[in-house]
XYZ file of C-alpha atoms in Angstrom:
570
model
C 20.400 -18.568 -66.006
C 20.971 -15.374 -64.118
C 17.704 -13.777 -64.891
C 15.771 -16.876 -64.095
C 17.453 -16.851 -60.659
C 16.767 -13.141 -60.365
C 13.021 -13.708 -60.958
C 12.768 -16.275 -58.088
C 11.517 -14.812 -54.854
C 14.025 -14.362 -52.007
C 13.667 -16.801 -49.133
C 14.579 -15.981 -45.530
C 16.546 -18.363 -43.196
C 15.105 -19.373 -39.738
C 15.172 -16.743 -36.982
C 17.479 -18.914 -34.965
C 20.164 -17.881 -37.418
C 20.364 -14.611 -35.477
C 22.609 -16.619 -33.026
C 24.828 -17.372 -36.095
C 25.005 -13.637 -36.918
C 25.462 -12.781 -33.160
C 28.507 -15.025 -33.006
C 29.954 -13.675 -36.220
C 29.527 -10.099 -34.783
C 31.325 -11.045 -31.583
C 34.147 -12.560 -33.658
C 34.375 -9.422 -35.802
C 34.418 -7.053 -32.714
C 36.860 -9.178 -30.755
C 39.695 -6.778 -31.432
C 37.788 -3.982 -29.898
C 37.195 -5.690 -26.544
C 40.426 -4.037 -24.892
C 38.869 -0.712 -25.406
C 36.251 -1.639 -22.674
C 38.635 -1.415 -19.648
C 40.349 1.627 -21.165
C 37.075 3.535 -21.286
C 36.201 2.386 -17.697
C 39.415 3.849 -16.547
C 39.466 6.909 -18.780
C 35.966 8.364 -18.567
C 36.022 9.133 -14.923
C 39.368 11.017 -15.286
C 38.444 12.843 -18.410
C 34.953 14.044 -17.334
C 35.806 14.366 -13.552
C 32.520 12.726 -12.706
C 32.407 10.530 -9.555
C 30.971 7.373 -11.152
C 31.258 3.715 -10.216
C 33.638 2.009 -12.486
C 31.538 -1.286 -12.018
C 28.447 0.406 -13.053
C 30.166 2.232 -15.992
C 31.612 -1.200 -17.202
C 28.139 -2.736 -16.904
C 26.588 0.281 -18.965
C 29.195 -0.073 -21.698
C 28.858 -3.876 -21.836
C 25.003 -3.474 -21.995
C 25.263 -0.822 -24.675
C 27.873 -3.215 -26.752
C 25.562 -6.269 -26.344
C 22.508 -4.288 -27.547
C 24.397 -3.157 -30.501
C 25.381 -6.608 -31.399
C 21.890 -7.999 -30.910
C 20.529 -5.224 -33.146
C 23.139 -5.914 -35.697
C 22.195 -9.631 -35.701
C 18.513 -8.831 -36.127
C 19.296 -6.554 -39.095
C 21.737 -9.030 -40.749
C 18.998 -11.797 -40.425
C 16.321 -9.368 -41.658
C 18.305 -8.454 -44.834
C 19.596 -11.929 -45.624
C 17.971 -13.792 -48.237
C 18.580 -16.529 -50.954
C 16.995 -17.705 -54.227
C 17.963 -20.976 -55.918
C 17.327 -22.485 -59.302
C 18.508 -25.583 -60.990
C 21.667 -23.800 -62.325
C 22.531 -21.173 -59.815
C 22.049 -19.775 -56.448
C 21.706 -16.062 -55.506
C 22.504 -14.744 -51.925
C 21.725 -11.140 -50.959
C 22.982 -9.787 -47.619
C 24.362 -6.622 -46.059
C 23.099 -4.014 -43.389
C 24.542 -0.732 -44.551
C 25.350 -1.859 -48.141
C 23.510 -4.541 -50.076
C 25.788 -7.223 -51.569
C 24.656 -9.963 -54.094
C 26.460 -13.198 -54.578
C 25.861 -15.273 -57.769
C 27.174 -18.844 -57.774
C 26.794 -21.005 -60.926
C 26.341 -24.634 -60.466
C 29.430 -25.598 -62.448
C 31.577 -23.560 -60.305
C 30.505 -25.315 -56.962
C 32.949 -27.904 -55.617
C 30.933 -29.157 -52.694
C 27.753 -28.328 -50.705
C 28.337 -29.441 -47.124
C 26.329 -29.251 -43.961
C 27.022 -28.764 -40.419
C 24.793 -29.099 -37.232
C 25.651 -27.965 -33.714
C 23.736 -28.941 -30.580
C 21.486 -25.871 -30.816
C 20.594 -26.562 -34.438
C 20.084 -30.185 -33.843
C 17.510 -29.474 -31.192
C 15.596 -27.252 -33.558
C 15.987 -29.707 -36.432
C 18.113 -27.083 -38.398
C 21.348 -27.436 -40.389
C 23.954 -24.878 -41.742
C 24.626 -25.167 -45.414
C 28.173 -24.420 -46.710
C 28.900 -23.738 -50.358
C 32.520 -24.149 -51.558
C 33.915 -23.141 -54.989
C 37.051 -23.702 -56.722
C 38.026 -19.951 -56.260
C 36.803 -19.664 -52.773
C 40.108 -19.539 -51.054
C 40.282 -20.609 -47.473
C 36.764 -19.863 -46.561
C 33.491 -21.193 -47.919
C 31.968 -18.950 -50.705
C 28.586 -18.812 -48.995
C 27.080 -19.974 -45.806
C 23.319 -20.371 -45.352
C 22.671 -20.709 -41.531
C 19.657 -22.277 -39.875
C 17.943 -24.028 -42.658
C 15.339 -26.819 -42.282
C 16.582 -30.365 -43.060
C 14.056 -30.471 -46.035
C 15.153 -27.054 -47.403
C 18.766 -28.129 -47.183
C 18.169 -31.439 -49.156
C 16.224 -29.381 -51.748
C 19.068 -26.961 -52.244
C 21.533 -29.910 -52.471
C 19.417 -31.454 -55.217
C 19.093 -28.343 -57.164
C 22.809 -27.833 -57.113
C 23.670 -31.516 -57.821
C 24.719 -32.618 -54.387
C 21.628 -34.726 -53.068
C 21.518 -36.083 -49.632
C 21.457 -39.697 -48.851
C 17.900 -41.102 -49.121
C 16.651 -38.242 -51.080
C 13.285 -38.918 -52.585
C 13.407 -39.920 -56.259
C 10.589 -38.866 -58.476
C 8.216 -41.620 -59.268
C 8.321 -43.162 -62.609
C 5.193 -42.920 -64.922
C 4.282 -46.275 -66.725
C 1.350 -44.605 -68.881
C 3.056 -45.644 -72.197
C 6.065 -46.391 -74.278
C 7.057 -42.711 -74.505
C 7.174 -42.237 -70.775
C 9.241 -45.283 -70.249
C 11.862 -44.541 -72.944
C 12.081 -41.064 -71.570
C 12.730 -42.299 -68.006
C 15.420 -44.538 -69.432
C 16.951 -41.818 -71.472
C 17.119 -39.767 -68.263
C 18.866 -42.583 -66.433
C 21.299 -43.072 -69.362
C 22.280 -39.372 -69.688
C 25.962 -38.713 -70.143
C 26.325 -37.596 -66.442
C 25.120 -41.104 -65.228
C 27.402 -42.896 -67.679
C 30.472 -40.907 -66.901
C 33.498 -43.182 -66.562
C 35.062 -42.920 -62.936
C 36.984 -46.095 -62.874
C 36.729 -49.920 -63.051
C 34.302 -50.185 -60.173
C 31.235 -51.617 -61.967
C 29.409 -48.384 -62.763
C 30.099 -48.809 -66.458
C 28.429 -52.147 -66.494
C 25.392 -50.663 -64.875
C 25.212 -47.852 -67.511
C 25.440 -50.473 -70.155
C 22.545 -52.339 -68.695
C 20.386 -49.118 -68.738
C 21.342 -48.440 -72.370
C 20.308 -51.943 -73.265
C 16.915 -51.292 -71.791
C 16.778 -47.789 -73.712
C 17.411 -49.678 -76.870
C 14.766 -52.098 -76.185
C 12.355 -49.181 -75.460
C 13.057 -47.621 -78.667
C 11.949 -50.760 -80.776
C 8.962 -50.402 -83.021
C 5.782 -49.902 -80.959
C 3.951 -53.146 -80.455
C 0.333 -53.688 -79.318
C -0.893 -51.631 -76.398
C -0.399 -54.489 -73.687
C 3.092 -55.238 -74.850
C 3.977 -51.488 -74.979
C 2.848 -51.034 -71.435
C 4.718 -54.146 -70.377
C 7.856 -52.865 -71.970
C 7.489 -49.331 -70.511
C 7.009 -50.973 -67.054
C 10.235 -53.135 -67.621
C 12.107 -50.105 -68.828
C 11.057 -48.094 -65.878
C 11.874 -50.806 -63.445
C 15.528 -51.178 -65.065
C 15.893 -47.376 -64.833
C 15.010 -47.297 -61.120
C 17.088 -50.177 -60.321
C 20.031 -48.574 -62.130
C 19.672 -45.323 -60.187
C 19.349 -47.233 -56.914
C 22.483 -49.039 -57.595
C 24.355 -45.869 -58.628
C 22.940 -43.916 -55.549
C 24.934 -45.913 -52.973
C 28.006 -47.783 -54.401
C 29.659 -48.175 -50.977
C 29.289 -47.512 -47.351
C 31.730 -47.882 -44.343
C 31.205 -46.923 -40.699
C 33.587 -46.759 -37.962
C 33.363 -49.551 -35.285
C 33.097 -48.124 -31.781
C 35.902 -50.248 -30.549
C 38.221 -49.067 -33.268
C 37.230 -45.359 -32.515
C 38.012 -45.686 -28.885
C 41.415 -47.259 -29.451
C 42.139 -44.616 -32.096
C 41.418 -41.901 -29.693
C 43.278 -43.365 -26.732
C 46.545 -44.078 -29.005
C 46.643 -40.817 -30.884
C 49.972 -39.097 -31.582
C 48.362 -35.609 -30.924
C 48.755 -36.483 -27.046
C 52.361 -35.164 -27.426
C 51.294 -31.876 -28.911
C 48.691 -31.238 -26.205
C 51.265 -32.072 -23.649
C 53.676 -29.430 -25.077
C 50.870 -26.875 -25.061
C 49.989 -27.643 -21.391
C 53.639 -27.637 -20.388
C 53.943 -24.119 -21.841
C 50.813 -22.793 -20.171
C 52.040 -24.225 -16.723
C 55.470 -22.785 -17.175
C 53.993 -19.350 -17.814
C 51.687 -19.586 -14.775
C 54.740 -20.555 -12.617
C 56.772 -17.618 -13.918
C 54.053 -15.234 -13.149
C 53.699 -16.482 -9.472
C 50.037 -17.617 -9.906
C 50.835 -21.142 -8.607
C 52.741 -19.819 -5.635
C 49.685 -17.798 -4.728
C 47.575 -20.943 -4.711
C 50.205 -22.855 -2.673
C 50.085 -25.698 -5.186
C 53.738 -25.572 -6.108
C 54.761 -25.566 -2.374
C 52.601 -28.550 -1.621
C 53.900 -30.535 -4.484
C 57.527 -29.698 -3.674
C 56.948 -30.881 -0.064
C 55.297 -34.199 -1.285
C 57.791 -35.217 -3.900
C 60.862 -33.157 -3.232
C 63.467 -32.849 -6.178
C 61.150 -35.174 -8.330
C 58.317 -32.617 -8.394
C 58.986 -31.728 -12.088
C 58.825 -35.536 -13.045
C 55.539 -36.042 -11.072
C 54.113 -32.820 -12.770
C 55.024 -34.040 -16.164
C 53.300 -37.388 -15.672
C 50.146 -35.524 -14.376
C 50.400 -33.238 -17.572
C 50.777 -36.355 -19.772
C 47.774 -37.882 -18.404
C 45.729 -34.564 -18.700
C 46.877 -34.364 -22.288
C 45.939 -37.975 -23.032
C 42.423 -37.479 -21.718
C 41.884 -34.147 -23.438
C 43.098 -35.545 -26.792
C 40.868 -38.754 -26.396
C 37.750 -36.522 -25.773
C 38.492 -34.272 -28.663
C 39.038 -37.204 -31.176
C 35.862 -38.985 -29.827
C 33.777 -35.754 -30.279
C 35.265 -35.079 -33.870
C 34.812 -38.539 -35.147
C 31.722 -39.959 -33.374
C 29.593 -41.737 -35.785
C 32.087 -41.449 -38.617
C 30.529 -42.727 -41.859
C 31.919 -42.731 -45.403
C 29.403 -43.295 -48.293
C 29.910 -43.278 -52.120
C 27.051 -42.463 -54.278
C 28.163 -42.252 -58.016
C 30.891 -39.778 -58.408
C 30.448 -38.284 -54.935
C 31.840 -39.204 -51.631
C 29.858 -38.196 -48.551
C 31.448 -37.955 -45.114
C 29.610 -37.578 -41.925
C 30.976 -37.270 -38.430
C 30.867 -35.350 -35.210
C 29.041 -35.377 -31.843
C 28.594 -31.949 -30.602
C 28.917 -30.579 -34.122
C 27.847 -32.893 -36.821
C 29.579 -32.332 -40.259
C 28.401 -33.561 -43.414
C 31.067 -33.024 -46.354
C 30.499 -33.968 -50.066
C 33.523 -34.502 -52.384
C 33.710 -35.216 -56.024
C 36.086 -38.084 -56.650
C 37.713 -36.135 -59.411
C 38.737 -33.461 -56.903
C 41.079 -36.064 -54.990
C 44.630 -35.078 -56.070
C 46.405 -37.518 -53.716
C 46.038 -39.939 -50.944
C 48.040 -40.593 -47.851
C 47.894 -43.716 -45.795
C 49.278 -42.782 -42.370
C 50.481 -45.126 -39.587
C 51.455 -43.556 -36.302
C 53.938 -45.362 -34.119
C 51.337 -46.640 -31.721
C 49.078 -47.798 -34.547
C 51.559 -49.826 -36.370
C 51.562 -52.999 -34.173
C 47.819 -52.823 -34.403
C 47.834 -52.757 -38.173
C 45.858 -49.661 -38.334
C 46.115 -46.604 -40.741
C 44.439 -43.379 -41.350
C 43.208 -42.613 -44.938
C 43.555 -38.847 -45.888
C 42.780 -37.121 -49.044
C 44.272 -34.056 -50.595
C 41.521 -32.063 -52.308
C 41.544 -29.432 -54.909
C 39.513 -26.473 -53.797
C 39.172 -27.539 -50.256
C 38.108 -24.579 -48.161
C 38.667 -25.972 -44.623
C 40.366 -23.248 -42.707
C 42.174 -25.534 -40.420
C 42.785 -28.746 -42.468
C 45.281 -29.271 -45.215
C 43.609 -32.570 -46.084
C 40.379 -34.388 -45.645
C 40.156 -37.306 -43.287
C 38.434 -40.135 -45.448
C 38.588 -42.727 -42.769
C 40.316 -42.460 -39.343
C 40.963 -46.207 -38.467
C 41.449 -48.963 -41.206
C 42.982 -52.323 -41.152
C 46.083 -52.651 -43.327
C 44.483 -55.820 -44.803
C 41.518 -53.724 -45.868
C 43.246 -50.961 -47.575
C 43.230 -52.424 -51.133
C 39.397 -53.241 -50.970
C 38.856 -49.628 -49.552
C 40.705 -48.006 -52.421
C 38.618 -50.107 -55.011
C 35.531 -49.072 -53.380
C 36.021 -45.390 -52.583
C 39.011 -44.214 -54.683
C 39.328 -46.448 -57.768
C 41.866 -44.158 -59.415
C 44.446 -45.157 -56.691
C 46.340 -48.422 -56.257
C 48.637 -49.766 -53.609
C 52.062 -50.474 -54.977
C 53.121 -54.114 -55.273
C 56.795 -53.491 -54.548
C 58.921 -50.670 -53.065
C 62.342 -49.456 -54.052
C 64.281 -48.607 -50.945
C 67.255 -46.297 -50.215
C 70.816 -47.615 -50.198
C 72.055 -48.507 -46.765
C 74.882 -46.097 -46.988
C 72.379 -43.251 -47.100
C 71.710 -43.526 -43.333
C 74.607 -41.015 -42.637
C 72.736 -38.181 -44.389
C 69.467 -39.035 -42.489
C 70.824 -39.874 -39.113
C 74.675 -39.683 -38.915
C 75.210 -36.081 -39.703
C 72.084 -34.797 -37.834
C 73.305 -36.554 -34.662
C 76.710 -34.975 -34.851
C 75.288 -31.658 -35.264
C 73.021 -32.285 -32.043
C 76.177 -32.777 -29.941
C 76.633 -28.928 -29.597
C 73.349 -28.228 -28.073
C 73.479 -31.304 -25.865
C 76.853 -30.003 -24.572
C 75.239 -26.697 -23.696
C 72.381 -28.453 -22.088
C 74.762 -30.481 -19.946
C 76.347 -27.332 -18.726
C 73.189 -25.282 -17.818
C 70.618 -27.889 -16.971
C 70.676 -28.397 -13.205
C 70.835 -31.838 -11.243
C 69.226 -34.296 -11.211
C 68.056 -33.681 -14.844
C 71.269 -33.156 -16.403
C 71.344 -36.547 -18.069
C 68.304 -35.452 -20.292
C 70.866 -33.484 -22.391
C 72.429 -36.849 -23.481
C 69.119 -37.911 -24.858
C 69.128 -35.437 -27.542
C 71.863 -36.971 -29.886
C 70.299 -40.486 -29.232
C 66.728 -39.179 -30.135
C 68.081 -37.383 -33.364
C 70.022 -40.564 -34.296
C 66.909 -42.836 -33.761
C 64.637 -40.516 -35.752
C 66.997 -40.322 -38.593
C 67.400 -44.022 -38.743
C 63.462 -44.477 -38.906
C 63.229 -42.082 -41.576
C 65.967 -43.830 -43.600
C 64.324 -47.267 -43.043
C 60.887 -46.029 -44.181
C 61.987 -43.946 -47.121
C 60.988 -45.743 -50.383
C 59.366 -45.072 -53.798
C 57.282 -47.025 -56.511
C 56.034 -46.079 -59.960
C 53.291 -48.189 -61.261
C 50.506 -47.662 -63.827
C 51.274 -43.887 -63.936
C 51.126 -43.321 -60.202
C 54.062 -42.219 -58.215
C 53.981 -43.676 -54.590
C 56.339 -42.217 -51.862
C 56.874 -43.670 -48.413
C 58.353 -41.472 -45.770
C 58.170 -40.537 -42.163
C 59.673 -41.624 -38.701
C 57.250 -41.597 -35.885
C 54.297 -41.476 -38.415
C 54.962 -43.620 -41.480
C 53.005 -42.542 -44.457
C 52.465 -43.639 -47.961
C 51.678 -41.087 -50.599
C 49.764 -42.101 -53.759
C 50.255 -39.544 -56.419
C 48.673 -40.144 -59.867
C 51.118 -38.749 -62.517
C 48.322 -36.710 -64.166
C 47.659 -34.879 -60.859
C 51.266 -33.787 -60.437
C 51.737 -29.982 -61.121
C 55.461 -30.008 -61.384
C 58.470 -32.171 -60.466
C 62.152 -31.479 -60.275
C 65.560 -33.120 -59.370
C 67.967 -31.240 -57.037
C 71.530 -32.206 -56.203
C 73.786 -30.801 -53.536
C 77.623 -30.945 -53.918
C 77.803 -33.766 -51.463
C 74.943 -35.577 -53.131
C 76.790 -35.212 -56.596
C 79.965 -36.842 -55.058
C 77.991 -39.709 -53.753
C 75.815 -40.249 -56.976
C 72.567 -39.232 -55.181
C 69.740 -36.711 -55.751
C 66.436 -35.505 -54.399
C 63.038 -35.586 -55.994
C 60.479 -33.061 -55.376
C 56.802 -33.155 -56.605
C 53.901 -30.743 -56.150
C 50.179 -31.178 -56.284
C 47.301 -28.601 -56.111
C 45.297 -28.438 -52.858
C 42.867 -25.982 -51.282
C 45.576 -23.942 -49.428
C 47.869 -23.764 -52.449
C 50.483 -26.231 -53.737
C 51.675 -29.132 -51.505
C 55.014 -30.397 -52.248
C 56.553 -33.714 -51.206
C 60.371 -34.912 -51.413
C 62.289 -38.114 -51.768
C 65.797 -37.241 -50.419
C 69.073 -38.920 -51.043
C 68.009 -41.497 -53.501
C 70.233 -42.830 -56.363
C 70.505 -40.026 -58.993
C 69.963 -42.693 -61.636
C 66.627 -43.796 -60.229
C 65.450 -40.056 -59.797
C 66.352 -39.267 -63.447
C 64.381 -42.428 -64.416
C 61.341 -41.282 -62.463
C 61.571 -37.854 -63.908
C 61.592 -39.191 -67.482
C 58.747 -41.738 -66.779
C 56.559 -38.907 -65.158
C 57.246 -36.455 -67.959
C 56.176 -39.009 -70.775
C 52.638 -38.716 -71.989
C 50.966 -40.822 -74.547
C 51.179 -39.371 -78.119
C 54.444 -37.223 -77.469
C 56.788 -37.998 -80.293
C 57.929 -41.611 -80.505
C 57.232 -44.433 -78.032
C 60.294 -43.385 -75.916
C 59.809 -41.062 -72.915
C 59.973 -37.326 -73.613
C 62.642 -35.067 -72.362
C 62.507 -34.376 -68.587
C 60.048 -31.497 -67.861
C 62.252 -29.907 -65.229
C 66.101 -29.933 -65.514
C 68.167 -30.888 -62.526
C 68.939 -28.143 -60.150
C 71.940 -27.652 -57.807
C 71.267 -26.661 -54.221
């Protein structure tokens, strides 16, 4: 396979990719930017020359920009790739030549991205991710034409939607039978769940058996070949697109306007404003004095409301941009996610790579019956995401049908087992008592008229813990462990037993006296292992969960096997 790929002629990406290499060079040289002002100050003193610092700065900046442009041109000139049906080879490097070989069986996904400039030129960026690629894509092919990107995806087994299918030949029985055998290949018949694909493959196999009957007369043979080709094409069309779901504009707008991320952006803006006030920047602009004159002692409250409004608008715009035109499509064993306004992203995921699903309901979405579906992916190379958003806004009543259509290996639990009522002290009582100490310090140090805010800390801790206790639950059905957790964001985790890497029970001295324990499970994700916990559950229930999760068919007798991980004391 490697010799075949090596014999293929290297192709060059579009010249517009020099912008990609330029941005990459700027990112790599970002740490050296502080040297520019140092050189501007040091050169005149060291040489004793009477030169303008502005002119010197412009000269050094021009030299640096010219070097970056030259490096971008050289990177584009020495970048090439060659693809075959089983592998892709990428050669790059300015000073030293590097060659990357990626075999098809190692590739986890072949995704595309498209910013505004690439969209205007009709180009896309192809990102190839592998299981061992770490937190970054194994290879990036910038500025490819849409046709070339689709060709590479077909060669590597990740065809785009609507990709042209080869026309069937109906010249004779041999051609028809061969087409049917191609459609009924093991890859097409692979079992991925009770979603109808097995029945389609069975229909194609029946057509294949019919095509292998003894050869009749010429007219009958041609008719049988045509029928077989039609059945093969129909089977492929059915398998090509199993399900599709698009986000409604109204749901997207509501999702953006009610996101919990507003609080995070508010804290970030408040921190920046606080630093600007400490540095005296606001005083020099006379903004702080004017606000104090208008609102008096309540200037902080008004500033907080203005910051909250700004955070709300920024969050809404960011979510609208990131999830504009969100579309989820399933074709056979692959899920295709497309989203984005300024930068359009297209991601491809094999259903077998999904380790767990999370159905998340933020506080403001709960009354509306909305939830977000997130997937934890093995080998996910996204630098900023620990999970993949499968769908941002989904009605609770549609969740079961959504799982059957796009993730048939996962099921919603029919019944939840909840914690004992007395466990609220561990979730809320003791943390609220512990928060009295910082609340007392705040009462002493916070000036009037905001001293009363210190009293809100124990109340907030108590309410948060009560919500956590109320939502905590578990279920084990059909080999799938389901955990419900969270306070402001209630989430339901669906963890198939075969995907769990390890699980254990832990007990603290206080838990042992009360007959309680904590369950910990871990799955594999792109950024390493991800662990989940069920705290302060009855010890007998945790032990039963461990036995059921440890049991596998064929281990000894019909009873569950011994617990894989012994209980641990904290």
